[in-house]
């Protein structure tokens, strides 16, 4: 079924369930915007790249797409708390209604840093859509308006989520086998 035989321990969210949820999220975000003020989607590279392409295509209204690359993990398995900009936005977001698109909120450090950073640029609104959220993220004081799935504290990969840059290409979210990272 996938090209990583023996590396994953379980399926967490099958492709079909992901796509159904993305449709719901896309309709919810669209309902909060107008054609006069289309959302500017800010995809947080690299993890959110798979999600944003399905999400934008599931939205029943137009959106614009920008990319920002930040990293807090590198190849480690837990957040260092240090966020670095690897690629900044190409455009001014003054007066725009931006929607930050994230694959996962884990410790919440990346997102809370990003929201503060973007807020200094004068957007009309900042909302967040995250496909996955772990329990730890609830402690962070960031209002995440749209969440796909609340998941347990386990090592998840696939659908954009990597471990040492692998598994992003999987069309589903699975659990990485413990023998792969211990
Ligand atoms: C991952 C994930 C989120 C962030 C969440 O990105 O895609 O952006 O970590 O973790 P946090 O809530 O604990 O900050 P990563 O830094 O691994 O970069 P990547 O998207 O390029 O994989
Ligand atoms: Mn990321
Ligand atoms: Mg990563």
Short mmCIF file of N, CA, C and O in Angstrom, two decimals, residues 69-73 79-85 109-111 113-114:
data_model
loop_
_atom_site.label_atom_id
_atom_site.label_comp_id
_atom_site.label_asym_id
_atom_site.label_seq_id
_atom_site.Cartn_x
_atom_site.Cartn_y
_atom_site.Cartn_z
N UNK A 69 8.68 29.68 5.01
CA UNK A 69 9.35 28.50 5.56
C UNK A 69 9.98 28.85 6.88
O UNK A 69 10.80 29.78 6.97
N UNK A 70 9.55 28.15 7.91
CA UNK A 70 10.17 28.31 9.23
C UNK A 70 10.49 26.92 9.73
O UNK A 70 9.92 25.93 9.28
N UNK A 71 11.40 26.84 10.64
CA UNK A 71 11.67 25.53 11.22
C UNK A 71 12.00 25.65 12.69
O UNK A 71 12.66 26.60 13.12
N UNK A 72 11.48 24.71 13.45
CA UNK A 72 11.79 24.68 14.87
C UNK A 72 12.42 23.35 15.26
O UNK A 72 13.00 23.21 16.30
N UNK A 73 12.27 22.36 14.39
CA UNK A 73 12.70 21.00 14.74
C UNK A 73 14.01 20.56 14.10
O UNK A 73 14.73 19.80 14.70
N UNK A 79 10.63 19.72 19.75
CA UNK A 79 10.86 21.12 19.42
C UNK A 79 11.95 21.74 20.27
O UNK A 79 12.02 21.55 21.48
N UNK A 80 12.82 22.52 19.62
CA UNK A 80 13.90 23.19 20.33
C UNK A 80 13.40 24.51 20.91
O UNK A 80 14.04 25.10 21.77
N UNK A 81 12.27 24.99 20.41
CA UNK A 81 11.76 26.28 20.85
C UNK A 81 12.36 27.43 20.07
O UNK A 81 11.92 28.56 20.19
N UNK A 82 13.37 27.14 19.27
CA UNK A 82 14.00 28.18 18.46
C UNK A 82 13.41 28.12 17.06
O UNK A 82 13.53 27.12 16.38
N UNK A 83 12.74 29.21 16.67
CA UNK A 83 12.13 29.25 15.34
C UNK A 83 12.99 30.12 14.44
O UNK A 83 13.42 31.20 14.83
N UNK A 84 13.27 29.62 13.27
CA UNK A 84 14.07 30.37 12.29
C UNK A 84 13.27 30.56 11.02
O UNK A 84 12.59 29.63 10.57
N UNK A 85 13.37 31.75 10.39
CA UNK A 85 12.78 31.96 9.07
C UNK A 85 13.77 31.46 8.02
O UNK A 85 14.90 31.94 7.95
N UNK A 109 4.81 26.18 19.67
CA UNK A 109 5.84 27.22 19.64
C UNK A 109 5.98 27.88 18.27
O UNK A 109 6.10 29.10 18.15
N UNK A 110 5.96 27.06 17.23
CA UNK A 110 6.09 27.59 15.87
C UNK A 110 4.96 28.57 15.57
O UNK A 110 5.17 29.70 15.12
N UNK A 111 3.75 28.13 15.86
CA UNK A 111 2.58 28.93 15.55
C UNK A 111 2.51 30.22 16.36
O UNK A 111 2.22 31.29 15.82
N UNK A 113 4.89 31.90 17.64
CA UNK A 113 5.92 32.79 17.12
C UNK A 113 5.48 33.40 15.78
O UNK A 113 5.61 34.61 15.55
N UNK A 114 4.89 32.59 14.93
CA UNK A 114 4.48 33.04 13.60
C UNK A 114 3.35 34.07 13.67
O UNK A 114 3.37 35.07 12.94
#
